[in-house]
Every structure is written in structure tokens, then in C-alpha cells.
Coordinates of C-alpha atoms (C1' of nucleotides) in Angstrom, one line a residue:
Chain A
X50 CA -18.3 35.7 52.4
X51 CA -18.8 36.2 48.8
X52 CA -20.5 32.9 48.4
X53 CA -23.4 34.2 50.3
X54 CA -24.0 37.3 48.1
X55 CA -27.4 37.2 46.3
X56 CA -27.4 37.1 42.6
X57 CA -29.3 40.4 41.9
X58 CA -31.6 40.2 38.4
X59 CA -31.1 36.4 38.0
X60 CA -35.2 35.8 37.6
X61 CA -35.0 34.9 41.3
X62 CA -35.7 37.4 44.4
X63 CA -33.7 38.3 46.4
X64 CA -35.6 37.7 49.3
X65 CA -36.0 33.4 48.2
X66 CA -32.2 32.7 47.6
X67 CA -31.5 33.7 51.5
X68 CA -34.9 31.8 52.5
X69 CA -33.1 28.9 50.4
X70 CA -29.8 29.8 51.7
X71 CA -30.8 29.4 55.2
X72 CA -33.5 26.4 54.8
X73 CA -30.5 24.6 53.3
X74 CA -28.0 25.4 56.2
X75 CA -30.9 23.6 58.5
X76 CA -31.3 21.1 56.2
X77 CA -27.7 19.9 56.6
X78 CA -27.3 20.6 60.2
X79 CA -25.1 23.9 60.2
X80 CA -27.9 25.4 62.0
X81 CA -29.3 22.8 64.5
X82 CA -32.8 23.2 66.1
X83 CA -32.6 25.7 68.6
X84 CA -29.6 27.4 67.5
X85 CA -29.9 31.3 67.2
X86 CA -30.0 32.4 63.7
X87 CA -27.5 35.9 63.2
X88 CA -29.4 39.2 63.9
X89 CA -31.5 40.4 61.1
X90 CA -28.9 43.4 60.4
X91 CA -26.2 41.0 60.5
X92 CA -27.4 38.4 57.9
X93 CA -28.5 42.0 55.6
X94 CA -24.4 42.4 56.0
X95 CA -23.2 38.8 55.1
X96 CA -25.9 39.0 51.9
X97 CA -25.0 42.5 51.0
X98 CA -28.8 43.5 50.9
X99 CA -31.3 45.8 53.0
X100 CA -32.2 44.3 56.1
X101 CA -35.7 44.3 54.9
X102 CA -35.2 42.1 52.7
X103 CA -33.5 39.6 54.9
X104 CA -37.0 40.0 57.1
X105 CA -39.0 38.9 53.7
X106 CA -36.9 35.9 53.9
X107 CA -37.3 35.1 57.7
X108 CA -41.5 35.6 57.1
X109 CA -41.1 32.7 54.6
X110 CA -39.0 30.4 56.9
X111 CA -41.4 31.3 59.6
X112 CA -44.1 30.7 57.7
X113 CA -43.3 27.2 56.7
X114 CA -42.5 26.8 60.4
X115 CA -38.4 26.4 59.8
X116 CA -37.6 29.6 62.2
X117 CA -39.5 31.4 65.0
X118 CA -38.9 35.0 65.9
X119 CA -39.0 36.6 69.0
X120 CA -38.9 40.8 69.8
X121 CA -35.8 41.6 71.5
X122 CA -34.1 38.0 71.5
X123 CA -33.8 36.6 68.0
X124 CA -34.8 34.4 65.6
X125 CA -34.3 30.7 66.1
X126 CA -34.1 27.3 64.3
X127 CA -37.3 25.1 64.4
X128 CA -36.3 22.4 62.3
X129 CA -39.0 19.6 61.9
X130 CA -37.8 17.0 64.8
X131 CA -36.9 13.3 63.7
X132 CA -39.2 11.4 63.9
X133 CA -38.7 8.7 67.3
X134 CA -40.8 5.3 67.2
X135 CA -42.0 4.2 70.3
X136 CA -43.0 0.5 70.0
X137 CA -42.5 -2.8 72.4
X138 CA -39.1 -2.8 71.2
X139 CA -38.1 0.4 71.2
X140 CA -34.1 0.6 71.0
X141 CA -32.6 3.8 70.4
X142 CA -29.4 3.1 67.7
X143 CA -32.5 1.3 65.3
X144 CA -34.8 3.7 66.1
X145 CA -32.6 6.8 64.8
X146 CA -30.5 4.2 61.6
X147 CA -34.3 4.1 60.4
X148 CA -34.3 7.9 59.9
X149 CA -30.5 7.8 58.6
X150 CA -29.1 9.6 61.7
X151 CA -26.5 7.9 63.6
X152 CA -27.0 7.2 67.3
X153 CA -24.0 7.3 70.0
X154 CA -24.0 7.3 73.7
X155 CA -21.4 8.6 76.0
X156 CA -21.0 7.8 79.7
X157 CA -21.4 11.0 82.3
X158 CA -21.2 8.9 85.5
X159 CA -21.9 5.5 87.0
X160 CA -22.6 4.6 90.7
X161 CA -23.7 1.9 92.9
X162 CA -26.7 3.9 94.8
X163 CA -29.9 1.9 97.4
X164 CA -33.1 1.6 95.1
X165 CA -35.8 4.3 95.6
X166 CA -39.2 3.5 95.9
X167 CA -40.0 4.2 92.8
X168 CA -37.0 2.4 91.5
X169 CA -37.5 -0.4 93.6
X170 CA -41.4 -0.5 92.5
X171 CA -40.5 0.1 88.9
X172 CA -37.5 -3.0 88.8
X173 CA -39.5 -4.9 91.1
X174 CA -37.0 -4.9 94.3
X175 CA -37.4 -4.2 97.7
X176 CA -36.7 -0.6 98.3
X177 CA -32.8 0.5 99.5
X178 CA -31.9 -3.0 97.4
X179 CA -28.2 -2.5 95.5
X180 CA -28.9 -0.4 91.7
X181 CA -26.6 0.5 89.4
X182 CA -27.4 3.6 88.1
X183 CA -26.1 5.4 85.0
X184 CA -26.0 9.1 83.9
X185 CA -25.4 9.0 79.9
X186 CA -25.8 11.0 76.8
X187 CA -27.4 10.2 73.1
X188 CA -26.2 12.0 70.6
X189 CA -27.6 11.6 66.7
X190 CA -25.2 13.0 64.7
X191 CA -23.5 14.4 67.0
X192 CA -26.6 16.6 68.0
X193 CA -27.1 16.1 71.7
X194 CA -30.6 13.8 71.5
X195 CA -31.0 12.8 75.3
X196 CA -29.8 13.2 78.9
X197 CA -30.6 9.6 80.4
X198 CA -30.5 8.2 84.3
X199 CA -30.7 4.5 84.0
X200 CA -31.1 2.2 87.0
X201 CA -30.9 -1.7 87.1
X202 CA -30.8 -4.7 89.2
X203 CA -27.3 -4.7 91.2
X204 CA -26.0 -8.2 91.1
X205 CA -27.3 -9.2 87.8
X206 CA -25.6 -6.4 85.6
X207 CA -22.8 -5.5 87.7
X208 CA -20.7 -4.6 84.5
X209 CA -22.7 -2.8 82.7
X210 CA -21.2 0.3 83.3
X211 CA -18.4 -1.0 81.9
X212 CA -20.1 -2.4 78.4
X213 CA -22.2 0.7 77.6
X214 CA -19.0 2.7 78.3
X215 CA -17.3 0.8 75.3
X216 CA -20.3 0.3 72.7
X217 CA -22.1 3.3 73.8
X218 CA -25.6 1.2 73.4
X219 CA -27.6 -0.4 75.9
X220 CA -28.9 -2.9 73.6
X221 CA -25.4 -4.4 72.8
X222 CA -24.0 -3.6 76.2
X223 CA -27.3 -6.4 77.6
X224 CA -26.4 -8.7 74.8
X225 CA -23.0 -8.7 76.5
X226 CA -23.9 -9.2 79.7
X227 CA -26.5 -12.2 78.6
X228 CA -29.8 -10.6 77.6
X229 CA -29.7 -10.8 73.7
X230 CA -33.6 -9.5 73.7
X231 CA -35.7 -7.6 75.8
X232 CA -39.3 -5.2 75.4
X233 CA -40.4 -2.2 76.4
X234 CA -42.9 -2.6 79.0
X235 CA -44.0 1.0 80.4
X236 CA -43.7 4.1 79.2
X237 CA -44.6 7.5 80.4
X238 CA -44.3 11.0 78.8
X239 CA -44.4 14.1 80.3
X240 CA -42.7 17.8 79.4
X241 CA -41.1 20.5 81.3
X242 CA -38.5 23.2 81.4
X243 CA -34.6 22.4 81.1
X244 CA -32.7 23.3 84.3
X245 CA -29.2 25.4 83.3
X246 CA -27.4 22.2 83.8
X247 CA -29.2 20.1 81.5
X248 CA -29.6 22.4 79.0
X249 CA -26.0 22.8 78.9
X250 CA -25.2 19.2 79.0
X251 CA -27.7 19.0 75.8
X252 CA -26.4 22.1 74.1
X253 CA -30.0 23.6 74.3
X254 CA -30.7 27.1 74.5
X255 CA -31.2 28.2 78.0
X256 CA -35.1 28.0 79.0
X257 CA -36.0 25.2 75.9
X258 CA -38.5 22.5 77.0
X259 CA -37.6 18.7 77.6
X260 CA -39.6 16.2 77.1
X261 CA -39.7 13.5 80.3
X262 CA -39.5 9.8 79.2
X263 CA -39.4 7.2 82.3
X264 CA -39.6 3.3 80.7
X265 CA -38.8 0.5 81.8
X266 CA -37.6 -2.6 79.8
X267 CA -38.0 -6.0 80.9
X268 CA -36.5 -9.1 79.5
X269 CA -38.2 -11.8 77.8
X270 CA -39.4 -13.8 80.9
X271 CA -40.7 -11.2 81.7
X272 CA -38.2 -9.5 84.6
X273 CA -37.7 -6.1 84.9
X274 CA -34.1 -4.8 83.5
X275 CA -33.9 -2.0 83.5
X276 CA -35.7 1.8 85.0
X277 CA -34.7 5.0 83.0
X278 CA -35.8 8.5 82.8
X279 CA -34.8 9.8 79.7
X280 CA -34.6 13.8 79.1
X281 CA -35.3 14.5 75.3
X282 CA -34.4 17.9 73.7
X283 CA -37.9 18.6 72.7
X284 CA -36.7 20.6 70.0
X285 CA -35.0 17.9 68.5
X286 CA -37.4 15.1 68.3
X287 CA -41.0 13.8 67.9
X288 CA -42.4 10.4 69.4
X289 CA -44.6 8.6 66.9
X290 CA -46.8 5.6 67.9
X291 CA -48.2 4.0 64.8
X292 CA -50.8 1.7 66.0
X293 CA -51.3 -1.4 63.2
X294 CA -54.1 -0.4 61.1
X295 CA -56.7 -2.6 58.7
X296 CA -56.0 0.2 55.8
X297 CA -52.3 2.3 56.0
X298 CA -51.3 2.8 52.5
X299 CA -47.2 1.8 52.2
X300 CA -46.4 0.4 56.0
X301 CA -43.6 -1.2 54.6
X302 CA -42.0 -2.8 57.5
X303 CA -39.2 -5.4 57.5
Chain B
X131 CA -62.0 35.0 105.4
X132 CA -63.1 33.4 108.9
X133 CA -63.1 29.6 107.5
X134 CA -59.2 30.4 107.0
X135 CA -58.3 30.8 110.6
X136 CA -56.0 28.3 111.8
X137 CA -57.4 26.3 115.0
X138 CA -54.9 27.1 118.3
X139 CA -54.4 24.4 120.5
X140 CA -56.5 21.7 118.5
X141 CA -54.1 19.4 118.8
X142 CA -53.0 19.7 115.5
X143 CA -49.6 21.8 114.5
X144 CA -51.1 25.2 113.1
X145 CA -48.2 24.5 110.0
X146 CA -50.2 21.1 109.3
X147 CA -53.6 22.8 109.2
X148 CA -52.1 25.6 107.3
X149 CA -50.3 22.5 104.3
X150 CA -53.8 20.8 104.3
X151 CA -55.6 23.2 103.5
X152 CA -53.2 24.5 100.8
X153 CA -52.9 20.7 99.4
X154 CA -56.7 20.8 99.4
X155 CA -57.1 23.6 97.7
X156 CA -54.7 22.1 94.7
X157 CA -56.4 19.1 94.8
X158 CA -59.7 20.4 94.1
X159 CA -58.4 22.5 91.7
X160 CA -58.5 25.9 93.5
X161 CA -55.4 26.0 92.7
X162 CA -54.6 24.8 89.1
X163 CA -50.9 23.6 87.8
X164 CA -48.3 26.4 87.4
X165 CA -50.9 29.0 89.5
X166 CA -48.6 31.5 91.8
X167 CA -49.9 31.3 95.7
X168 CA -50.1 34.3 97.7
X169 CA -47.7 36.3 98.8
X170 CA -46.1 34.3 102.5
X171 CA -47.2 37.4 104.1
X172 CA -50.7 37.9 102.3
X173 CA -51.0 33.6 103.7
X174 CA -49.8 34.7 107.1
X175 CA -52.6 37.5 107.1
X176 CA -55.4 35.3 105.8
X177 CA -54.4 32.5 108.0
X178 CA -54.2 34.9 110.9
X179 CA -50.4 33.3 110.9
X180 CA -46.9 34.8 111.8
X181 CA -44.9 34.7 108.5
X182 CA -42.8 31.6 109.5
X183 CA -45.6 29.7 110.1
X184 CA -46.8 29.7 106.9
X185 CA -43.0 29.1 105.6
X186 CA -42.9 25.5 107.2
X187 CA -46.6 24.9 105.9
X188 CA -44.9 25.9 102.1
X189 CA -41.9 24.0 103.0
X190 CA -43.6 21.0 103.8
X191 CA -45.7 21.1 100.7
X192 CA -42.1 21.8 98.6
X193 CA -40.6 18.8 100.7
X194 CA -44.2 16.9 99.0
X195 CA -43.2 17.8 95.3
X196 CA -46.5 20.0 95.5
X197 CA -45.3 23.4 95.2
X198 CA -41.6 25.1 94.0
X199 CA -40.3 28.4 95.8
X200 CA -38.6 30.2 93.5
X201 CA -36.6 33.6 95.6
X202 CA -37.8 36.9 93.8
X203 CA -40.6 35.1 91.9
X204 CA -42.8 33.3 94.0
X205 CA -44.2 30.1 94.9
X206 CA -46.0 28.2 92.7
X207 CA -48.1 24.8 92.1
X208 CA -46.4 21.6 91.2
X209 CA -49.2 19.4 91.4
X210 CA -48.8 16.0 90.1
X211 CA -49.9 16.0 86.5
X212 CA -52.7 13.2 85.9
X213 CA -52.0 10.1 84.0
X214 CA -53.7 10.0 80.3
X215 CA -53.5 6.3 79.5
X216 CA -52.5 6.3 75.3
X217 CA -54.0 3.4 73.7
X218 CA -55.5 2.3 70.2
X219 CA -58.7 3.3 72.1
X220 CA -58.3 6.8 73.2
X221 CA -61.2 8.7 74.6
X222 CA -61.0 11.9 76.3
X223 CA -63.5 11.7 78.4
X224 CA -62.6 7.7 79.7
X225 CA -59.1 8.3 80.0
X226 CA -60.3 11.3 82.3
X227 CA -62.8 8.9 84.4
X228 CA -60.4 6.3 85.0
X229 CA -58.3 8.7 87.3
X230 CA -61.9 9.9 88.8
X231 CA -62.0 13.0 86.8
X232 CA -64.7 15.1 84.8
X233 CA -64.3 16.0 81.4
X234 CA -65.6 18.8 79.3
X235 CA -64.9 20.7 76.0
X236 CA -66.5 24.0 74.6
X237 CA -66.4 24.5 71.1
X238 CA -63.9 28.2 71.1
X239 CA -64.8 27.9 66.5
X240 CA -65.3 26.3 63.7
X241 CA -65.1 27.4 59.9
X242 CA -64.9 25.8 56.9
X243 CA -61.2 25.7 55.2
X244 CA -59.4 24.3 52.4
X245 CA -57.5 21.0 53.1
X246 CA -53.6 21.8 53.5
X247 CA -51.0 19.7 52.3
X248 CA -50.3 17.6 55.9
X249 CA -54.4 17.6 56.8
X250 CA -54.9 16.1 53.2
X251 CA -52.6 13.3 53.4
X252 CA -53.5 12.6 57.1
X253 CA -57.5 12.1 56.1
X254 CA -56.4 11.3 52.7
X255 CA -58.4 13.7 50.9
X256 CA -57.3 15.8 48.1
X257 CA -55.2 19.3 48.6
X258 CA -57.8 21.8 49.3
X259 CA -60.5 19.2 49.6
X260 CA -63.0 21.0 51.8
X261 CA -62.6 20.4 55.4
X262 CA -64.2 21.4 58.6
X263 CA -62.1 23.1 61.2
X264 CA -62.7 22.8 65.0
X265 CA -61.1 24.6 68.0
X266 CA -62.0 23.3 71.1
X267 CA -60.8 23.4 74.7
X268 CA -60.9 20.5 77.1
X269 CA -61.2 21.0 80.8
X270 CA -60.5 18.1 83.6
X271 CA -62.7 19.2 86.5
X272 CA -63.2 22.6 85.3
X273 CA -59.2 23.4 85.0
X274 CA -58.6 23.6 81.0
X275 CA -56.2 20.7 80.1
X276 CA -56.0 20.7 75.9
X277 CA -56.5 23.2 73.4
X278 CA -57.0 21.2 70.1
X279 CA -57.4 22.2 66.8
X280 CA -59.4 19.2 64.6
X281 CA -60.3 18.5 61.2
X282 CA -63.0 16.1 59.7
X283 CA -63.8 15.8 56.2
X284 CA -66.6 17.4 54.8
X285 CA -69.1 15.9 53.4
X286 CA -69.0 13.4 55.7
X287 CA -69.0 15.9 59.3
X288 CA -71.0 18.6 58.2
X289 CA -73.1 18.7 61.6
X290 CA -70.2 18.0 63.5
X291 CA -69.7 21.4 65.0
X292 CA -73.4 21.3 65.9
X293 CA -73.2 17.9 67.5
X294 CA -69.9 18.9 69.5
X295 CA -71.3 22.2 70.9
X296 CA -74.0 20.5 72.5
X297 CA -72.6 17.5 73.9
X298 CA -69.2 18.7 74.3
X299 CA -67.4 15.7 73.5
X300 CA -66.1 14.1 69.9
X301 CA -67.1 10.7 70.8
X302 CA -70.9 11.8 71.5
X303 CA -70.5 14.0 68.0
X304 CA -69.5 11.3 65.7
X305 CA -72.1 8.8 67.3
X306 CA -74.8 11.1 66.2
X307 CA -73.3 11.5 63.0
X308 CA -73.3 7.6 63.0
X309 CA -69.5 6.7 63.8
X310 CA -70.5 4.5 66.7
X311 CA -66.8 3.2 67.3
X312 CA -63.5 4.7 65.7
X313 CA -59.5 4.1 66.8
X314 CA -56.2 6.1 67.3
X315 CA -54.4 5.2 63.5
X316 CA -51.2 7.5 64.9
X317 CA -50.2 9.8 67.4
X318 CA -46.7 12.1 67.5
X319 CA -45.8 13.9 70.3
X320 CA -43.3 16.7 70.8
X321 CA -43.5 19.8 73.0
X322 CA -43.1 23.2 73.0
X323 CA -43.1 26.5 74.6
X324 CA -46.7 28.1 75.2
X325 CA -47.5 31.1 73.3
X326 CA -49.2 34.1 75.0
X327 CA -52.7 33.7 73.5
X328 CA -52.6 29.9 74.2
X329 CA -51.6 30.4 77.6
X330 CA -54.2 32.5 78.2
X331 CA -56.6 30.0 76.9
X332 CA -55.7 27.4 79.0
X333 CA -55.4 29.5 82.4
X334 CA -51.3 28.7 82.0
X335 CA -48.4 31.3 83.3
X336 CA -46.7 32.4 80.5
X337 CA -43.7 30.7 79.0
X338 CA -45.2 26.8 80.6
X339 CA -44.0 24.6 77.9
X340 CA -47.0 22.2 76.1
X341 CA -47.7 19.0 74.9
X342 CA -47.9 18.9 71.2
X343 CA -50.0 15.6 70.1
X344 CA -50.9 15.3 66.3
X345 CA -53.4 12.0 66.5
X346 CA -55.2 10.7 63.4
X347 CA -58.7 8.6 64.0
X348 CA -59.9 5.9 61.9
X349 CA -63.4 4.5 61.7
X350 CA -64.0 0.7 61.8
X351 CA -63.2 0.6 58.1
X352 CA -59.9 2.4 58.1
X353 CA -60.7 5.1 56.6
X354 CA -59.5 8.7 58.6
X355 CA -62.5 10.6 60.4
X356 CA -60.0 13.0 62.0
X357 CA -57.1 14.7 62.5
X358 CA -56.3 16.6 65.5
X359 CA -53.7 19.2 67.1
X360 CA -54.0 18.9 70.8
X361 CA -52.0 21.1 72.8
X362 CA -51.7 19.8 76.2
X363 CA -51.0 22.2 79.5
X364 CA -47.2 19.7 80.1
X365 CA -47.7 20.3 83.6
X366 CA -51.7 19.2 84.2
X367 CA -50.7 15.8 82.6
X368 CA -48.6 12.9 81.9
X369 CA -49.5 10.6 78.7
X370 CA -48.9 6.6 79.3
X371 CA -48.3 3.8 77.1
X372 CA -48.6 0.4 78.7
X373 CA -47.5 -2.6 76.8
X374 CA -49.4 -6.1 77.7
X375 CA -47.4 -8.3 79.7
X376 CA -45.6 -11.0 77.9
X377 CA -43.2 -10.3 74.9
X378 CA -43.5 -12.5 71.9
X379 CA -40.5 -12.9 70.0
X380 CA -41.2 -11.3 66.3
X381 CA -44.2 -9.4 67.3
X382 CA -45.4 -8.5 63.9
X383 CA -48.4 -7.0 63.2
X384 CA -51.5 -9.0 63.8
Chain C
dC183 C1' -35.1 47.8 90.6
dG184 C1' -33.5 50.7 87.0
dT185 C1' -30.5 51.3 82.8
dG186 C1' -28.4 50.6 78.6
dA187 C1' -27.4 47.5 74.8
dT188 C1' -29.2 44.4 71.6
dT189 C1' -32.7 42.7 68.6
dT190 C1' -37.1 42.2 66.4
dG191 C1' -41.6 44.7 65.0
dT192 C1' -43.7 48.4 62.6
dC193 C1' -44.3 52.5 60.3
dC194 C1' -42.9 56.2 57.1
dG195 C1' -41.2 57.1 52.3
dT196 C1' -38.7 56.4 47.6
dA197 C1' -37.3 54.0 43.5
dT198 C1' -37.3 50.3 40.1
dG199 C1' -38.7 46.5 37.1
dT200 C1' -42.5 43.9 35.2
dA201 C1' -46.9 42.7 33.7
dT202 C1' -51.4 44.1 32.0
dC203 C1' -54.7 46.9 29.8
Chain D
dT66 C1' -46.8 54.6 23.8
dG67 C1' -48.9 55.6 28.1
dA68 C1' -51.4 54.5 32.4
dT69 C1' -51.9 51.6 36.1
dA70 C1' -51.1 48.1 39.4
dC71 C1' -48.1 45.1 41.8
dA72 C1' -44.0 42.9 43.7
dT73 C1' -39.4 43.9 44.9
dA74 C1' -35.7 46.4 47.1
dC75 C1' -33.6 50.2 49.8
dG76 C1' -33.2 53.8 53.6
dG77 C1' -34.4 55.6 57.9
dA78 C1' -36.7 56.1 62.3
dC79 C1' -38.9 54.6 66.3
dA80 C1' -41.4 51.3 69.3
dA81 C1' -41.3 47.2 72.1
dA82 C1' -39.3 43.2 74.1
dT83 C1' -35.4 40.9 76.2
dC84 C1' -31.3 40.5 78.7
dA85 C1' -27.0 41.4 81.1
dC86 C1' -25.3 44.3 84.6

DNA sequence: CGTGATTTGTCCGTATGTATC
DNA sequence: TGATACATACGGACAAATCAC
């Protein structure tokens, strides 16, 4: 690891060329939010310097809010979260191409299950009417984004299991099936602890909060589509609402 | 602890009376969010109970979504976090009435401070522009439910601290400051862990994750009155963002 | 519920280079 | 040249928190 020996003398401490080091490693992604940064005596080792000088370094990143320490478990990445619009149309591959992060979604399950209440109330069925409902994952970057339970209308999208298991996108998955458009219509946030299995499926560090999103996305007449609670690494992403303004300097939108 | 007996023989299963007067106690608040209940056998005393009695009045109330049992830990309250409706319009205090609660704040500081870099560009002021810094705690019914940290420009807010110590409330501030009407220009949300000292401050166990919300408030004219850090208690509420009925194709800005 | 291993937090002291007066 | 102050870096030791067992 010679690469990651500090230049000793060069006009530059010692302590800011590993505070660069590092905020450059979460800059590109080799050390994702979350992730558990080596322990202060190792990272002394890999630079070749006293480990209080790798501790100088982590007080910088900590200060700037990169990297949050904790006695006795270690310090960890806290990247700045992209930025995730929610608007009327709200669409999840757009939302994360406007922040130059490519979206994906993968598949975990899909079943044919009777409409809860609140899924019936939500898609505006009677309740124990035929759902389809789909367990999928988001990734940006290949960064596990969001753990997502979808329901809709049974004998309307009866193939959409199908679609969104070859594009990996909802919105071109509905364009298949017929609905070319559709807008966001509800949305509700909330925020709580990841269980072992979710935080395992999102590659989170046990105990790391999620952030709750149920929507639901109605077509353009006006007919609910479709009901989904979305579970968002919270570490991984931020929901903006811009709300239009008489006076916002540069709101450059297309 | 008389008022805690149980009724025998009332007609009335002594489980129910037992889960009533639990789910009452949560509803007013007795009991906040993410509050441990007694011991089963410290209920079964008060209640003048056997053990398993009070077991099916805790199951009932887990069966509910009210409490969670966890084995070794405890049981503690799930109650359902209250809707905050996000709009353009956001008001603490109205958002609170409209689901029948009271809202208050209490001024914790306030102290002038030099602009930073991100409250600068979000009241579009100068770096190091003088600012006035505000921490304040809001309470829903008396069970604290933010912790938010604000800045106003100076100048301008001088009195604000003043104006919000007495009336507790921002709204009531600014309109004797002579901001009669303002709106939301931008809101993020992300969420996080609870650190000890703002866990303590809003009455939270330790290690409950929060609501991050970074909101920016313009006055009729556009230009930024405030920008606030509000760190919301994830499990005393649930923000809401309802889009009006019909879709317009190309809904630009207006 | 302890017990030990791991890891960060904090204190002690020492030495060196640099800038300033 | 000398005196002083400051930032930087190294070495060691222990306290405190966390976690797996």
C-alpha cells in the first residue's frame, strides 16, 4: 500500500492528505454511506503515521460532517445523501439520471395476495379484491437505494410482474402494459429502525434508520395504479420538495 | 393506586379494562411514543391482576399496533405517529389543530452568529452576514415533538427571540415583527439516529431514529425570512404531501 | 449476566519545524 | 542570533463504550 503513504515535508500536513485521501474514497463511492471506515490504529498502519495523526484527520472529516465516530464501535461514512425530488411526477430512474446516478430495480418476489384494507382503501377496491403485489429493490449505482412492496389492481396489470422483471422500472414496465403517464397522488413519510432482514437486503449497517415512504400513483383519469411502501436507506438519500417560488435564482428546469 | 383496580364481575373482561386503560393512557399522552411500560408484574400489582392477565391486556394492545414486546427489553409504546400535512403553507401550530392537537414551543436559546456557508445561501445573505440563531422545542399536547434550530437574518429579526418567547410560536413572532403571511420555498427531509443530548430533549429512549427537515421560508416577496433544522421525534409523527386531484399533462410551474 | 476483545476518547509527555518579534 | 509561540507529529497509557460469546 505504498500509494497510501503520506508525503512527509511536501508543504502539506500530514494529517490533510489522509482527510483528502479518505474524503476522496467517499467521493467516488469506495466507501459508501454507512460503511465502517478501518480502525484508527489500522488506517495509522496503511499511512505509515502515528495514530494521532490519523485522529487529526477523522476530526476534520467529522467536522465537515463526512464521518461520525462512535467509542467502542468505529467510525463510519456520512456521505451527504442524494438529493431525491418528490413532485406530482415523481419517477425514480429520472429522479436519480438528474443527479448522474443510475437507477436499477431487481425483482425479490411477486404474488397474487386478497387486498388489505388499507390497500383496498388506498387502490380504491373492495377489501380481499385480487392485488398483485411486488417485493423489489432500487439500486443507484449499484448502492442498494430502496426496499419496495408494491400492490396493484389484479386484472388490469396482470403482467407486470413480468415487465418490471425485464426493464427493472415501473414507469416503462406501465408504459408496457398501456399507461404511458401517470402522477403521484399521496405521499406519506415517516422513519424508523431497519429490522436484520432489511438491513441486509439493503446492505446497511445493522441498527441504521429507514425512512418509510407509502404513495400511491394514479393514472391520468384519475384511477388509482398503484399502492407502495417504499423503505429508503436513510443514510443514502434526502427528499427535497421545491415548492415553485415568485423569486428562486437559477430554477432551470426543462 | 385505588382508581387502578380492575372491576370483577362488571361485565366487562378484566384484560379489556386492563388494554383501555393502557390505550388511554397513550392516547392522552401519559404515555408518550417509544416510553417503556411497567414491568408485567409491577401492572399485575398495580392493577391488583395475576401476571397473565395483564399479558393478554399487552397482547391485545401488540395485536392493535399500539405497543411492541420485545423479550429481555421490555414493552414499549407504538403509538400511531400523527399526520403533519406538508404544504406551501406550513404552520406548526395548524397542522397540529387539524388532527385536534395543541401546540407549543419554548425558546431552549438564542445568540447571535456569523452566517455559515449553507445558512447564507439559503437566506441569501453574505458568508458571515450576521444572523440570529434560535433553538426551540415544539410540544404536541405537552409531549415534545421537534427540536429545531432556526436562523433569520438580522437586521431584519432582531426582536424575534423576544416575540417567540412570549408567544411561543414563529407565525405569531414574525406577525409582530410585520410578516403577516410567509410560505415553505423548500423542504429536505432525511433521518437519522438520535443523539444522547437530543434524546433527552425530546423525552426520546436513546438510539430512536429522527426526522431531519431543513425548510426555508419566504415572505410574500420572495425573499428568505428563515431557515430551519427541525428534528422530528420519527415515531410521534408522519409528514404528508397530498397532491390535488386531477393531473394535468405538462404541469409546469404556474 | 459477566467477561474479554475491540475500538474510540482522553490524558500524559517529548521532539521538530516554522513564523514572529 | 536568540527567545517565544504555535502547529505538527510521535509514543505511550489508560478510560470508556460496544459487541460477541
Amino acid at each position: 500500500m505504498d500509494s497510501r503513504q503520506v508525503q512527509r515535508g511536501g508543504g502539506l500536513a500530514a494529517w490533510r492528505q489522509i482527510a483528502d485521501a479518505l474524503a476522496a474514497d467517499i467521493a467516488a463511492g469506495r466507501l459508501v454511506s454507512g460503511a465502517r471506515l478501518p480502525a484508527e490504529a489500522d488506517l495509522a498502519g496503511q499511512f505509515g503515521v502515528n495514530r494521532h495523526t490519523v485522529r487529526r484527520a477523522l476530526a476534520a472529516l467529522a467536522a465537515d460532517g463526512l464521518v461520525r465516530a462512535t467509542q467502542g464501535r468505529g467510525t463510519f461514512v456520512e456521505a451527504s445523501p442524494l438529493p431525491y425530488p418528490l413532485s406530482r411526477r415523481t419517477r425514480f430512474s429520472a429522479a436519480l439520471a438528474r443527479v448522474g446516478r443510475e437507477a436499477s430495480g431487481a425483482l425479490l418476489a411477486s404474488e397474487t395476495v386478497a387486498a388489505s384494507a388499507a390497500v383496498a382503501e388506498a387502490l380504491g377496491l373492495a377489501e380481499g379484491a385480487p392485488a398483485l403485489r411486488l417485493a423489489t429493490l432500487s439500486r443507484a449505482d449499484d448502492a442498494p437505494l430502496s426496499l419496495a412492496y408494491t400492490h396493484v389492481p389484479l386484472p388490469r396489470f396482470a403482467g407486470l410482474a413480468a415487465q418490471y422483471g425485464e426493464s427493472g422500472s415501473f414507469t416503462r414496465a406501465f408504459a408496457a402494459l398501456g399507461v404511458n403517464d401517470y402522477t403521484r397522488a399521496s405521499t406519506r413519510i415517516g422513519a424508523r429502525m431497519s429490522r436484520p432482514e432489511e438491513a441486509t437486503l439493503l446492505e446497511l449497517a445493522p441498527g441504521r434508520p429507514l425512512l418509510v415512504v407509502d404513495s400511491v400513483n394514479v393514472d391520468l383519469d384519475g384511477v388509482p395504479i398503484q399502492a407502495t411502501r417504499s423503505l429508503f436507506a436513510a443514510d443514502r438519500v434526502e427528499f427535497e420538495i421545491r415548492n415553485p417560488g415568485q423569486a428562486l435564482p437559477g430554477s432551470a428546469s426543462p
